[in-house]
Amino acid sequence: MFRVSLSFLAVSLLCLGLADIEITTLDPWQELRRIAVGFLTPDVSVLYTFRGAMINTVTFAFCGIAVGVGAGSVLALFFQLTAVRLLCAFVRAIHEIFWAFLFLPVVGLNPMCGVLAIGIPYAGVFAKVYAEILQEADHTPLKGLPAHTGRLSRFFYGVLPVIYSDVKHYTSYRLECALRSSAILGFIGLPTLGFHLETAFREGLYSQTPAMLCGFYLLIASLRLWVKPKLVLAYVAVSFALVSTEINLRWDNITRFLGHDILPWPMRREGFLDGTGEISFPAEQVWEWVVHLVRTEALPGMWNTVVLTQVVLAGSGLFALLLFGTICRHFVSRRRFRGLSHYVLIVLRTTPEYILAYVFLQLWGPSMLPAILAILLHNGAILAYLTGQNANLVRLRIDSSRRKMNCYFFEVLPRVYGQFLAFLFYRWEVMMRESAILGVLGIYTIGFFIDSAIADDKVDKAVFLIFTTALLNMGVDSISQIIRRRLRVSAGTVLGRQQ
């Protein structure tokens, strides 16, 4: 365990030396002062003005979760099949914004784009987690059922009551994630809260941003008050009713996208030049196109994505190790201070890393530094919260040292460190996806090349680069699972702690 930590720390330090962390803005402090003044003078009226965007944020999230839960539940029943596992790994390896990029040419800039962008990757996530919950569930109640009980009855009477609590908690957690995803989809033009946040930041309307962010925090914090199991179906029905009126789906867009736009340019070039639109297959030219794209865009983008990911992996871990003690009863006796630290961590983990990176970009320019801090703060807060909750369960011996430093290093940390590493490596693949998507903001990861391809209307390049991103994420996820197995901590245990 110690060797694993040192190895990853050494790799992260090496990557930090290779990372571009240059500050390119001339006077970031002036912009920081403007942001600070805006946060001290929030314009609360925008919450009413942009109420439609807030409603869209909620409806997109509910519809996306419904699609994800429905498809994921079915896939979970067949998760033992290799093809299903690979399919789920592939769809969840692609970030929601990349999925939105893929759906934009097909369905246009409308609610269906946002719903599918959330629902499809979440289906892969739900399939994996639900399958793990089913696998780790206690099957003892099944022994009490009659021998000839049907499969449906066995599930509803022998399995569902056992797994219901875990499924409910994880689905609730994913609803919070879906709200964050729904919000940031506004940054690419969808009518959610992120659209107005991006506009406010771009135009320097810094009094509007704190009001919208506070409204978003209150929305997340209030979920437990109004999202009840008995009302969920009603919320989903209303959400679909609200978005269904704006859907305009054309079959010819689907056929053109699948049968023409995503094909490599050499296959479409002759048909484009002579006006026939015919497809050919010049194998040598297609191979040259692939090699050139891999050499000039895929490899540089993947390299920078990996460098950024490894830096934030270690940074998030160190940040969590420094801060988890502030919410642990063994180190902070005053409940008020623990409560304050707890709320700070909640704000950091609730704020999407995309928004944090956007703010830091205004201050320091498009280097890796804004991305490092954004991903580090967001994931570090999640890890600190989970580790702090775990540390609160530790019972100290009567003769344990009263010195906080000794208690930290010799009593608490050794007992929670294995679980902490499991948390950290579980987030590794998530950090990789976040590193890739921040390229959309101008940071030189693979998302930068994907965004450029979309801007140039080169869908074939974008699809190829998104595919390579998915393969990269799947590789990291596989390595993460191997490490967690060696640590002897199951993914189900880690997921259970996220509540």
Short mmCIF file of C-alpha atoms in Angstrom, two decimals:
data_model
loop_
_atom_site.label_atom_id
_atom_site.label_comp_id
_atom_site.label_asym_id
_atom_site.label_seq_id
_atom_site.Cartn_x
_atom_site.Cartn_y
_atom_site.Cartn_z
CA MET A 1 0.00 0.00 0.00
CA PHE A 2 2.83 2.37 0.91
CA ARG A 3 4.72 1.46 -2.27
CA VAL A 4 1.62 2.09 -4.38
CA SER A 5 1.25 5.55 -2.84
CA LEU A 6 4.91 6.46 -3.37
CA SER A 7 4.84 5.21 -6.95
CA PHE A 8 1.83 7.31 -7.88
CA LEU A 9 3.24 10.32 -6.04
CA ALA A 10 6.52 10.04 -7.97
CA VAL A 11 4.67 9.78 -11.29
CA SER A 12 2.53 12.80 -10.37
CA LEU A 13 5.59 14.89 -9.49
CA LEU A 14 7.15 13.96 -12.82
CA CYS A 15 3.94 14.94 -14.63
CA LEU A 16 3.82 18.23 -12.72
CA GLY A 17 7.25 19.05 -14.12
CA LEU A 18 5.92 18.37 -17.63
CA ALA A 19 2.63 20.26 -17.18
CA ASP A 20 2.02 23.73 -18.56
CA ILE A 21 1.10 25.80 -15.49
CA GLU A 22 2.09 29.22 -16.83
CA ILE A 23 -0.07 32.23 -15.91
CA THR A 24 -0.76 34.08 -19.16
CA THR A 25 -2.98 36.94 -17.98
CA LEU A 26 -1.27 40.30 -17.40
CA ASP A 27 -3.20 41.43 -14.32
CA PRO A 28 -5.26 38.61 -12.77
CA TRP A 29 -5.68 40.49 -9.49
CA GLN A 30 -7.81 43.18 -11.11
CA GLU A 31 -10.19 40.55 -12.44
CA LEU A 32 -10.16 38.82 -9.06
CA ARG A 33 -11.19 42.08 -7.38
CA ARG A 34 -14.11 42.45 -9.80
CA ILE A 35 -15.22 38.90 -9.06
CA ALA A 36 -14.92 39.51 -5.30
CA VAL A 37 -17.01 42.69 -5.54
CA GLY A 38 -19.62 40.81 -7.55
CA PHE A 39 -19.82 38.05 -4.96
CA LEU A 40 -20.27 40.64 -2.20
CA THR A 41 -23.10 42.34 -4.12
CA PRO A 42 -25.20 39.49 -5.58
CA ASP A 43 -28.11 40.33 -7.87
CA VAL A 44 -30.80 38.08 -6.43
CA SER A 45 -33.36 39.20 -9.03
CA VAL A 46 -31.75 36.94 -11.64
CA LEU A 47 -33.15 33.90 -9.83
CA TYR A 48 -36.61 35.01 -10.95
CA THR A 49 -35.46 36.23 -14.35
CA PHE A 50 -33.77 32.91 -15.16
CA ARG A 51 -36.34 30.68 -13.45
CA GLY A 52 -36.96 28.91 -16.74
CA ALA A 53 -33.32 27.82 -16.90
CA MET A 54 -33.53 26.49 -13.35
CA ILE A 55 -36.65 24.50 -14.25
CA ASN A 56 -34.89 23.14 -17.35
CA THR A 57 -31.93 22.11 -15.21
CA VAL A 58 -34.23 20.06 -12.99
CA THR A 59 -36.33 18.56 -15.80
CA PHE A 60 -33.27 17.54 -17.85
CA ALA A 61 -31.84 15.84 -14.77
CA PHE A 62 -35.03 13.92 -13.96
CA CYS A 63 -35.51 12.80 -17.57
CA GLY A 64 -31.86 11.79 -17.89
CA ILE A 65 -31.98 9.84 -14.63
CA ALA A 66 -35.19 8.10 -15.75
CA VAL A 67 -33.56 7.03 -19.03
CA GLY A 68 -30.41 5.93 -17.19
CA VAL A 69 -32.25 3.96 -14.50
CA GLY A 70 -34.54 2.26 -17.00
CA ALA A 71 -31.80 1.21 -19.40
CA GLY A 72 -29.30 0.51 -16.62
CA SER A 73 -31.71 -1.76 -14.75
CA VAL A 74 -32.21 -3.91 -17.84
CA LEU A 75 -28.48 -4.03 -18.63
CA ALA A 76 -27.69 -4.96 -15.01
CA LEU A 77 -29.60 -8.22 -15.45
CA PHE A 78 -27.21 -9.24 -18.25
CA PHE A 79 -24.05 -7.65 -16.85
CA GLN A 80 -22.34 -11.04 -16.58
CA LEU A 81 -22.05 -11.03 -20.39
CA THR A 82 -18.74 -9.64 -21.65
CA ALA A 83 -20.42 -7.71 -24.48
CA VAL A 84 -22.74 -5.94 -22.03
CA ARG A 85 -19.89 -5.07 -19.67
CA LEU A 86 -17.84 -3.61 -22.53
CA LEU A 87 -20.83 -1.65 -23.83
CA CYS A 88 -21.50 -0.17 -20.40
CA ALA A 89 -17.83 0.65 -19.89
CA PHE A 90 -17.73 2.39 -23.26
CA VAL A 91 -20.82 4.57 -22.81
CA ARG A 92 -19.90 5.68 -19.29
CA ALA A 93 -16.33 6.49 -20.38
CA ILE A 94 -17.61 9.37 -22.54
CA HIS A 95 -18.42 12.62 -20.74
CA GLU A 96 -21.92 14.09 -20.96
CA ILE A 97 -20.69 17.12 -22.93
CA PHE A 98 -19.07 14.84 -25.52
CA TRP A 99 -22.35 12.94 -25.83
CA ALA A 100 -24.11 16.27 -26.34
CA PHE A 101 -21.63 17.10 -29.12
CA LEU A 102 -22.55 13.83 -30.83
CA PHE A 103 -26.29 14.42 -30.55
CA LEU A 104 -26.24 18.06 -31.68
CA PRO A 105 -26.06 17.21 -35.42
CA VAL A 106 -28.83 14.64 -35.01
CA VAL A 107 -31.46 16.24 -32.77
CA GLY A 108 -30.29 19.86 -32.72
CA LEU A 109 -30.00 22.19 -29.77
CA ASN A 110 -33.11 21.03 -27.90
CA PRO A 111 -34.01 19.18 -24.68
CA MET A 112 -33.64 15.71 -26.22
CA CYS A 113 -29.94 16.42 -26.73
CA GLY A 114 -29.50 17.14 -23.02
CA VAL A 115 -31.65 14.23 -21.85
CA LEU A 116 -29.79 11.70 -24.00
CA ALA A 117 -26.41 13.20 -23.10
CA ILE A 118 -27.18 12.51 -19.43
CA GLY A 119 -29.18 9.31 -19.80
CA ILE A 120 -26.82 7.24 -21.98
CA PRO A 121 -23.63 7.46 -19.85
CA TYR A 122 -25.71 7.15 -16.70
CA ALA A 123 -27.22 3.93 -18.07
CA GLY A 124 -23.72 2.45 -18.15
CA VAL A 125 -23.03 3.66 -14.62
CA PHE A 126 -26.32 2.34 -13.22
CA ALA A 127 -25.86 -1.01 -14.95
CA LYS A 128 -22.46 -1.50 -13.34
CA VAL A 129 -23.48 -0.35 -9.86
CA TYR A 130 -26.83 -2.15 -9.81
CA ALA A 131 -25.12 -5.36 -10.96
CA GLU A 132 -22.56 -5.03 -8.15
CA ILE A 133 -25.32 -4.40 -5.62
CA LEU A 134 -27.15 -7.51 -6.84
CA GLN A 135 -23.97 -9.56 -6.67
CA GLU A 136 -23.08 -8.46 -3.13
CA ALA A 137 -26.65 -8.68 -1.78
CA ASP A 138 -27.58 -11.19 0.91
CA HIS A 139 -29.42 -14.03 -0.86
CA THR A 140 -30.51 -15.77 2.34
CA PRO A 141 -34.18 -14.62 2.01
CA LEU A 142 -34.42 -16.58 -1.26
CA LYS A 143 -34.03 -19.81 0.71
CA GLY A 144 -37.33 -19.16 2.47
CA LEU A 145 -39.34 -19.01 -0.76
CA PRO A 146 -41.14 -22.07 -2.19
CA ALA A 147 -39.09 -24.15 -4.61
CA HIS A 148 -41.22 -23.41 -7.68
CA THR A 149 -41.47 -19.63 -7.17
CA GLY A 150 -41.19 -17.71 -10.47
CA ARG A 151 -38.20 -15.47 -11.23
CA LEU A 152 -40.28 -12.30 -11.02
CA SER A 153 -41.71 -13.26 -7.64
CA ARG A 154 -38.26 -14.27 -6.37
CA PHE A 155 -36.94 -10.85 -7.33
CA PHE A 156 -39.75 -8.82 -5.76
CA TYR A 157 -39.97 -10.86 -2.54
CA GLY A 158 -36.44 -12.16 -2.06
CA VAL A 159 -34.07 -9.63 -3.69
CA LEU A 160 -35.67 -6.19 -3.98
CA PRO A 161 -36.33 -5.72 -0.23
CA VAL A 162 -32.65 -6.47 0.43
CA ILE A 163 -31.17 -4.14 -2.18
CA TYR A 164 -33.79 -1.37 -2.05
CA SER A 165 -31.93 0.80 0.43
CA ASP A 166 -28.63 0.70 -1.48
CA VAL A 167 -30.36 1.30 -4.81
CA LYS A 168 -32.33 4.23 -3.41
CA HIS A 169 -29.28 5.90 -1.86
CA TYR A 170 -27.11 5.53 -4.93
CA THR A 171 -29.86 6.72 -7.28
CA SER A 172 -30.37 9.76 -5.05
CA TYR A 173 -26.65 10.49 -5.22
CA ARG A 174 -26.76 10.20 -9.01
CA LEU A 175 -29.66 12.67 -9.16
CA GLU A 176 -27.35 15.25 -7.58
CA CYS A 177 -24.71 14.38 -10.19
CA ALA A 178 -27.33 14.69 -12.95
CA LEU A 179 -28.22 18.19 -11.77
CA ARG A 180 -24.55 19.18 -12.03
CA SER A 181 -24.33 17.62 -15.49
CA SER A 182 -27.52 19.35 -16.56
CA ALA A 183 -26.17 22.70 -15.39
CA ILE A 184 -22.86 22.47 -17.26
CA LEU A 185 -24.60 21.41 -20.48
CA GLY A 186 -25.74 25.02 -20.62
CA PHE A 187 -22.14 26.02 -21.35
CA ILE A 188 -22.49 24.54 -24.85
CA GLY A 189 -25.80 26.27 -25.55
CA LEU A 190 -28.55 24.17 -23.96
CA PRO A 191 -31.12 26.26 -22.01
CA THR A 192 -30.03 25.31 -18.50
CA LEU A 193 -28.43 27.31 -15.70
CA GLY A 194 -24.95 26.94 -17.17
CA PHE A 195 -25.94 28.98 -20.23
CA HIS A 196 -26.60 32.06 -18.11
CA LEU A 197 -23.58 31.40 -15.89
CA GLU A 198 -21.33 31.29 -18.95
CA THR A 199 -22.91 34.48 -20.29
CA ALA A 200 -22.46 36.27 -16.96
CA PHE A 201 -18.80 35.26 -16.70
CA ARG A 202 -18.05 36.14 -20.32
CA GLU A 203 -19.68 39.57 -20.07
CA GLY A 204 -18.26 40.35 -16.62
CA LEU A 205 -21.67 40.37 -14.88
CA TYR A 206 -20.16 39.07 -11.67
CA SER A 207 -23.09 40.13 -9.48
CA GLN A 208 -25.30 37.60 -11.25
CA THR A 209 -23.02 34.59 -10.85
CA PRO A 210 -23.12 34.30 -7.03
CA ALA A 211 -26.90 34.52 -7.01
CA MET A 212 -27.22 31.74 -9.59
CA LEU A 213 -24.63 29.59 -7.82
CA CYS A 214 -26.36 30.05 -4.47
CA GLY A 215 -29.66 29.13 -6.08
CA PHE A 216 -28.02 25.98 -7.45
CA TYR A 217 -26.54 25.13 -4.02
CA LEU A 218 -29.95 25.56 -2.39
CA LEU A 219 -31.49 23.34 -5.05
CA ILE A 220 -28.96 20.58 -4.30
CA ALA A 221 -29.30 21.02 -0.53
CA SER A 222 -33.10 20.84 -0.67
CA LEU A 223 -33.29 17.55 -2.58
CA ARG A 224 -33.86 15.53 0.58
CA LEU A 225 -36.82 17.73 1.46
CA TRP A 226 -38.85 17.37 -1.71
CA VAL A 227 -37.51 14.34 -3.60
CA LYS A 228 -39.45 11.51 -1.96
CA PRO A 229 -39.72 7.97 -3.39
CA LYS A 230 -43.51 8.24 -3.65
CA LEU A 231 -43.25 11.45 -5.70
CA VAL A 232 -40.42 10.51 -8.06
CA LEU A 233 -42.67 9.03 -10.76
CA ALA A 234 -44.79 12.18 -10.71
CA TYR A 235 -41.67 14.37 -11.06
CA VAL A 236 -40.45 12.26 -13.98
CA ALA A 237 -43.84 12.41 -15.72
CA VAL A 238 -44.03 16.19 -15.34
CA SER A 239 -40.43 16.56 -16.54
CA PHE A 240 -41.08 14.56 -19.71
CA ALA A 241 -44.27 16.54 -20.29
CA LEU A 242 -42.33 19.80 -20.07
CA VAL A 243 -39.54 18.77 -22.44
CA SER A 244 -41.61 16.76 -24.92
CA THR A 245 -43.25 19.89 -26.35
CA GLU A 246 -39.89 21.16 -27.65
CA ILE A 247 -38.59 17.99 -29.35
CA ASN A 248 -38.11 18.09 -33.11
CA LEU A 249 -36.52 14.83 -34.30
CA ARG A 250 -36.07 14.09 -38.01
CA TRP A 251 -35.17 10.66 -39.31
CA ASP A 252 -33.11 12.02 -42.21
CA ASN A 253 -30.78 13.71 -39.69
CA ILE A 254 -30.16 10.33 -38.05
CA THR A 255 -29.48 8.53 -41.33
CA ARG A 256 -27.21 11.33 -42.59
CA PHE A 257 -25.23 11.33 -39.35
CA LEU A 258 -24.78 7.55 -39.11
CA GLY A 259 -24.36 6.87 -42.82
CA HIS A 260 -22.38 9.90 -43.94
CA ASP A 261 -21.13 12.50 -41.44
CA ILE A 262 -19.19 10.18 -39.13
CA LEU A 263 -17.35 8.44 -41.99
CA PRO A 264 -13.72 9.54 -42.52
CA TRP A 265 -13.31 12.43 -44.93
CA PRO A 266 -11.41 10.41 -47.60
CA MET A 267 -14.48 8.17 -47.94
CA ARG A 268 -16.70 11.20 -48.61
CA ARG A 269 -14.32 13.44 -50.56
CA GLU A 270 -15.06 12.31 -54.14
CA GLY A 271 -18.81 12.34 -53.58
CA PHE A 272 -18.57 15.80 -52.07
CA LEU A 273 -16.48 17.22 -54.92
CA ASP A 274 -18.63 15.85 -57.75
CA GLY A 275 -21.89 16.59 -55.92
CA THR A 276 -23.18 13.01 -55.89
CA GLY A 277 -22.64 12.37 -52.17
CA GLU A 278 -21.45 8.84 -52.91
CA ILE A 279 -19.27 6.91 -50.46
CA SER A 280 -16.05 5.18 -51.51
CA PHE A 281 -13.33 3.34 -49.62
CA PRO A 282 -9.82 4.38 -50.65
CA ALA A 283 -8.05 2.25 -48.05
CA GLU A 284 -4.65 3.91 -48.37
CA GLN A 285 -6.05 7.42 -48.00
CA VAL A 286 -8.22 6.39 -45.05
CA TRP A 287 -5.17 4.89 -43.33
CA GLU A 288 -3.16 8.07 -43.95
CA TRP A 289 -6.06 10.08 -42.50
CA VAL A 290 -6.08 7.92 -39.36
CA VAL A 291 -2.30 8.05 -38.92
CA HIS A 292 -2.20 11.82 -39.39
CA LEU A 293 -5.05 12.35 -36.93
CA VAL A 294 -3.47 10.08 -34.33
CA ARG A 295 -0.05 11.70 -34.70
CA THR A 296 -1.13 15.36 -34.72
CA GLU A 297 -4.17 15.39 -32.41
CA ALA A 298 -5.01 12.13 -30.64
CA LEU A 299 -1.58 11.39 -29.15
CA PRO A 300 -0.79 14.99 -28.05
CA GLY A 301 -4.28 15.34 -26.59
CA MET A 302 -4.14 11.99 -24.79
CA TRP A 303 -0.66 12.74 -23.45
CA ASN A 304 -1.74 16.08 -21.97
CA THR A 305 -4.90 14.48 -20.59
CA VAL A 306 -2.86 11.79 -18.83
CA VAL A 307 -0.37 14.36 -17.49
CA LEU A 308 -3.18 16.51 -16.09
CA THR A 309 -4.98 13.49 -14.63
CA GLN A 310 -1.92 12.18 -12.80
CA VAL A 311 -1.19 15.60 -11.31
CA VAL A 312 -4.73 16.03 -9.99
CA LEU A 313 -4.87 12.42 -8.78
CA ALA A 314 -2.05 13.04 -6.31
CA GLY A 315 -3.17 16.61 -5.62
CA SER A 316 -6.71 15.54 -4.77
CA GLY A 317 -5.37 12.85 -2.46
CA LEU A 318 -3.07 15.24 -0.60
CA PHE A 319 -5.85 17.83 -0.36
CA ALA A 320 -8.19 15.23 1.13
CA LEU A 321 -5.58 14.00 3.62
CA LEU A 322 -5.04 17.57 4.80
CA LEU A 323 -8.72 18.44 5.18
CA PHE A 324 -10.54 15.31 6.30
CA GLY A 325 -9.41 15.96 9.87
CA THR A 326 -11.38 19.23 9.95
CA ILE A 327 -14.65 17.27 9.96
CA CYS A 328 -13.41 14.44 12.19
CA ARG A 329 -14.46 14.42 15.85
CA HIS A 330 -11.06 13.05 16.91
CA PHE A 331 -9.27 16.23 15.83
CA VAL A 332 -11.88 19.00 16.09
CA SER A 333 -13.99 18.98 19.22
CA ARG A 334 -16.09 22.04 18.42
CA ARG A 335 -19.16 21.13 16.43
CA ARG A 336 -19.44 24.62 14.94
CA PHE A 337 -16.01 24.43 13.36
CA ARG A 338 -16.67 20.90 12.10
CA GLY A 339 -19.98 22.08 10.71
CA LEU A 340 -18.35 25.03 8.94
CA SER A 341 -15.71 22.76 7.39
CA HIS A 342 -18.44 20.33 6.41
CA TYR A 343 -20.36 23.04 4.53
CA VAL A 344 -17.20 24.27 2.78
CA LEU A 345 -16.56 20.75 1.51
CA ILE A 346 -20.18 20.44 0.39
CA VAL A 347 -19.92 23.68 -1.61
CA LEU A 348 -16.70 22.54 -3.27
CA ARG A 349 -18.04 19.09 -4.17
CA THR A 350 -21.38 20.52 -5.33
CA THR A 351 -19.78 23.09 -7.64
CA PRO A 352 -19.09 21.38 -10.99
CA GLU A 353 -15.39 21.31 -11.81
CA TYR A 354 -16.26 22.80 -15.21
CA ILE A 355 -17.55 25.97 -13.54
CA LEU A 356 -14.54 26.17 -11.21
CA ALA A 357 -12.18 25.83 -14.18
CA TYR A 358 -14.09 28.51 -16.08
CA VAL A 359 -13.65 30.94 -13.18
CA PHE A 360 -9.93 30.18 -12.82
CA LEU A 361 -9.45 30.60 -16.57
CA GLN A 362 -10.67 34.18 -16.29
CA LEU A 363 -7.92 34.79 -13.75
CA TRP A 364 -4.90 32.92 -15.11
CA GLY A 365 -5.53 32.08 -18.76
CA PRO A 366 -5.79 28.74 -20.59
CA SER A 367 -3.00 26.70 -19.04
CA MET A 368 -3.26 23.51 -17.00
CA LEU A 369 -3.19 25.48 -13.74
CA PRO A 370 -6.94 26.36 -13.73
CA ALA A 371 -7.80 22.75 -14.59
CA ILE A 372 -5.52 21.37 -11.87
CA LEU A 373 -7.08 23.56 -9.19
CA ALA A 374 -10.65 22.96 -10.38
CA ILE A 375 -10.42 19.16 -10.50
CA LEU A 376 -8.31 19.07 -7.33
CA LEU A 377 -10.77 21.13 -5.28
CA HIS A 378 -13.85 19.30 -6.53
CA ASN A 379 -12.54 15.75 -6.13
CA GLY A 380 -10.44 16.56 -3.07
CA ALA A 381 -13.56 17.82 -1.29
CA ILE A 382 -15.41 14.60 -2.15
CA LEU A 383 -12.51 12.47 -0.90
CA ALA A 384 -12.08 14.57 2.26
CA TYR A 385 -15.78 14.23 3.05
CA LEU A 386 -15.80 10.45 2.52
CA THR A 387 -12.58 9.91 4.47
CA GLY A 388 -13.75 12.18 7.29
CA GLN A 389 -16.99 10.23 7.58
CA ASN A 390 -14.96 7.03 7.67
CA ALA A 391 -12.60 8.45 10.32
CA ASN A 392 -15.53 9.34 12.56
CA LEU A 393 -16.29 5.61 12.80
CA VAL A 394 -12.85 4.87 14.25
CA ARG A 395 -12.84 4.12 17.99
CA LEU A 396 -9.66 5.17 19.75
CA ARG A 397 -8.17 3.18 22.60
CA ILE A 398 -8.25 4.62 26.10
CA ASP A 399 -4.46 4.82 26.21
CA SER A 400 -4.12 6.48 22.78
CA SER A 401 -2.02 9.64 22.52
CA ARG A 402 -3.77 12.93 23.19
CA ARG A 403 -1.49 14.81 20.83
CA LYS A 404 -3.37 15.51 17.61
CA MET A 405 -0.34 14.83 15.42
CA ASN A 406 0.31 11.42 16.96
CA CYS A 407 -3.38 10.57 16.86
CA TYR A 408 -3.52 11.47 13.17
CA PHE A 409 -0.45 9.56 11.98
CA PHE A 410 -0.50 6.55 14.32
CA GLU A 411 -4.15 5.98 15.24
CA VAL A 412 -6.59 7.29 12.63
CA LEU A 413 -4.72 7.48 9.32
CA PRO A 414 -3.49 3.84 9.32
CA ARG A 415 -7.06 2.65 9.87
CA VAL A 416 -8.65 4.73 7.11
CA TYR A 417 -5.82 4.82 4.60
CA GLY A 418 -6.76 1.65 2.74
CA GLN A 419 -10.32 2.85 2.28
CA PHE A 420 -9.01 6.29 1.30
CA LEU A 421 -6.92 4.77 -1.50
CA ALA A 422 -9.98 2.85 -2.67
CA PHE A 423 -11.93 6.13 -2.79
CA LEU A 424 -9.06 7.82 -4.64
CA PHE A 425 -8.64 5.14 -7.30
CA TYR A 426 -12.39 4.91 -7.75
CA ARG A 427 -12.31 8.61 -8.69
CA TRP A 428 -9.33 8.15 -11.03
CA GLU A 429 -11.39 7.43 -14.12
CA VAL A 430 -13.72 10.31 -13.23
CA MET A 431 -10.74 12.67 -13.07
CA MET A 432 -9.63 11.42 -16.48
CA ARG A 433 -13.01 12.29 -17.99
CA GLU A 434 -12.94 15.69 -16.31
CA SER A 435 -9.42 16.37 -17.60
CA ALA A 436 -10.54 15.53 -21.13
CA ILE A 437 -13.67 17.69 -21.07
CA LEU A 438 -11.88 20.78 -19.76
CA GLY A 439 -10.18 20.98 -23.15
CA VAL A 440 -13.44 22.52 -24.35
CA LEU A 441 -12.44 25.62 -22.36
CA GLY A 442 -9.15 25.95 -24.25
CA ILE A 443 -6.90 23.78 -22.08
CA TYR A 444 -4.68 21.63 -24.30
CA THR A 445 -6.19 18.21 -23.52
CA ILE A 446 -7.98 15.96 -25.98
CA GLY A 447 -11.21 17.85 -25.40
CA PHE A 448 -9.58 20.86 -27.07
CA PHE A 449 -9.19 18.93 -30.33
CA ILE A 450 -12.72 17.51 -30.08
CA ASP A 451 -14.18 20.98 -29.58
CA SER A 452 -12.12 22.32 -32.50
CA ALA A 453 -13.40 19.51 -34.74
CA ILE A 454 -17.00 20.29 -33.78
CA ALA A 455 -16.42 24.01 -34.40
CA ASP A 456 -15.01 23.21 -37.87
CA ASP A 457 -17.97 20.89 -38.59
CA LYS A 458 -15.63 17.90 -38.89
CA VAL A 459 -17.83 15.34 -37.18
CA ASP A 460 -15.69 12.44 -38.39
CA LYS A 461 -12.65 13.78 -36.54
CA ALA A 462 -14.71 14.47 -33.42
CA VAL A 463 -16.16 10.95 -33.37
CA PHE A 464 -12.71 9.39 -33.84
CA LEU A 465 -11.21 11.48 -31.01
CA ILE A 466 -14.15 10.77 -28.70
CA PHE A 467 -13.70 7.06 -29.42
CA THR A 468 -10.00 7.25 -28.46
CA THR A 469 -10.96 9.14 -25.30
CA ALA A 470 -13.36 6.36 -24.36
CA LEU A 471 -10.67 3.72 -24.88
CA LEU A 472 -8.26 5.72 -22.72
CA ASN A 473 -10.82 6.01 -19.93
CA MET A 474 -11.67 2.31 -20.15
CA GLY A 475 -7.98 1.49 -19.75
CA VAL A 476 -7.65 3.68 -16.67
CA ASP A 477 -10.84 2.19 -15.22
CA SER A 478 -9.45 -1.33 -15.70
CA ILE A 479 -6.19 -0.42 -13.94
CA SER A 480 -8.19 1.20 -11.14
CA GLN A 481 -10.25 -1.96 -10.64
CA ILE A 482 -7.09 -4.09 -10.48
CA ILE A 483 -5.59 -1.82 -7.82
CA ARG A 484 -8.81 -1.80 -5.79
CA ARG A 485 -8.95 -5.60 -5.90
CA ARG A 486 -5.40 -5.75 -4.59
CA LEU A 487 -6.45 -3.37 -1.81
CA ARG A 488 -9.32 -5.80 -1.10
CA VAL A 489 -11.97 -3.09 -1.12
CA SER A 490 -14.93 -3.68 -3.42
CA ALA A 491 -16.47 -0.96 -5.55
CA GLY A 492 -19.79 -1.58 -3.83
CA THR A 493 -18.27 -0.65 -0.48
CA VAL A 494 -16.84 2.53 -1.93
CA LEU A 495 -20.14 3.47 -3.52
CA GLY A 496 -21.99 2.89 -0.31
CA ARG A 497 -19.76 5.42 1.41
CA GLN A 498 -20.71 8.13 -1.08
CA GLN A 499 -23.94 8.69 0.75
#
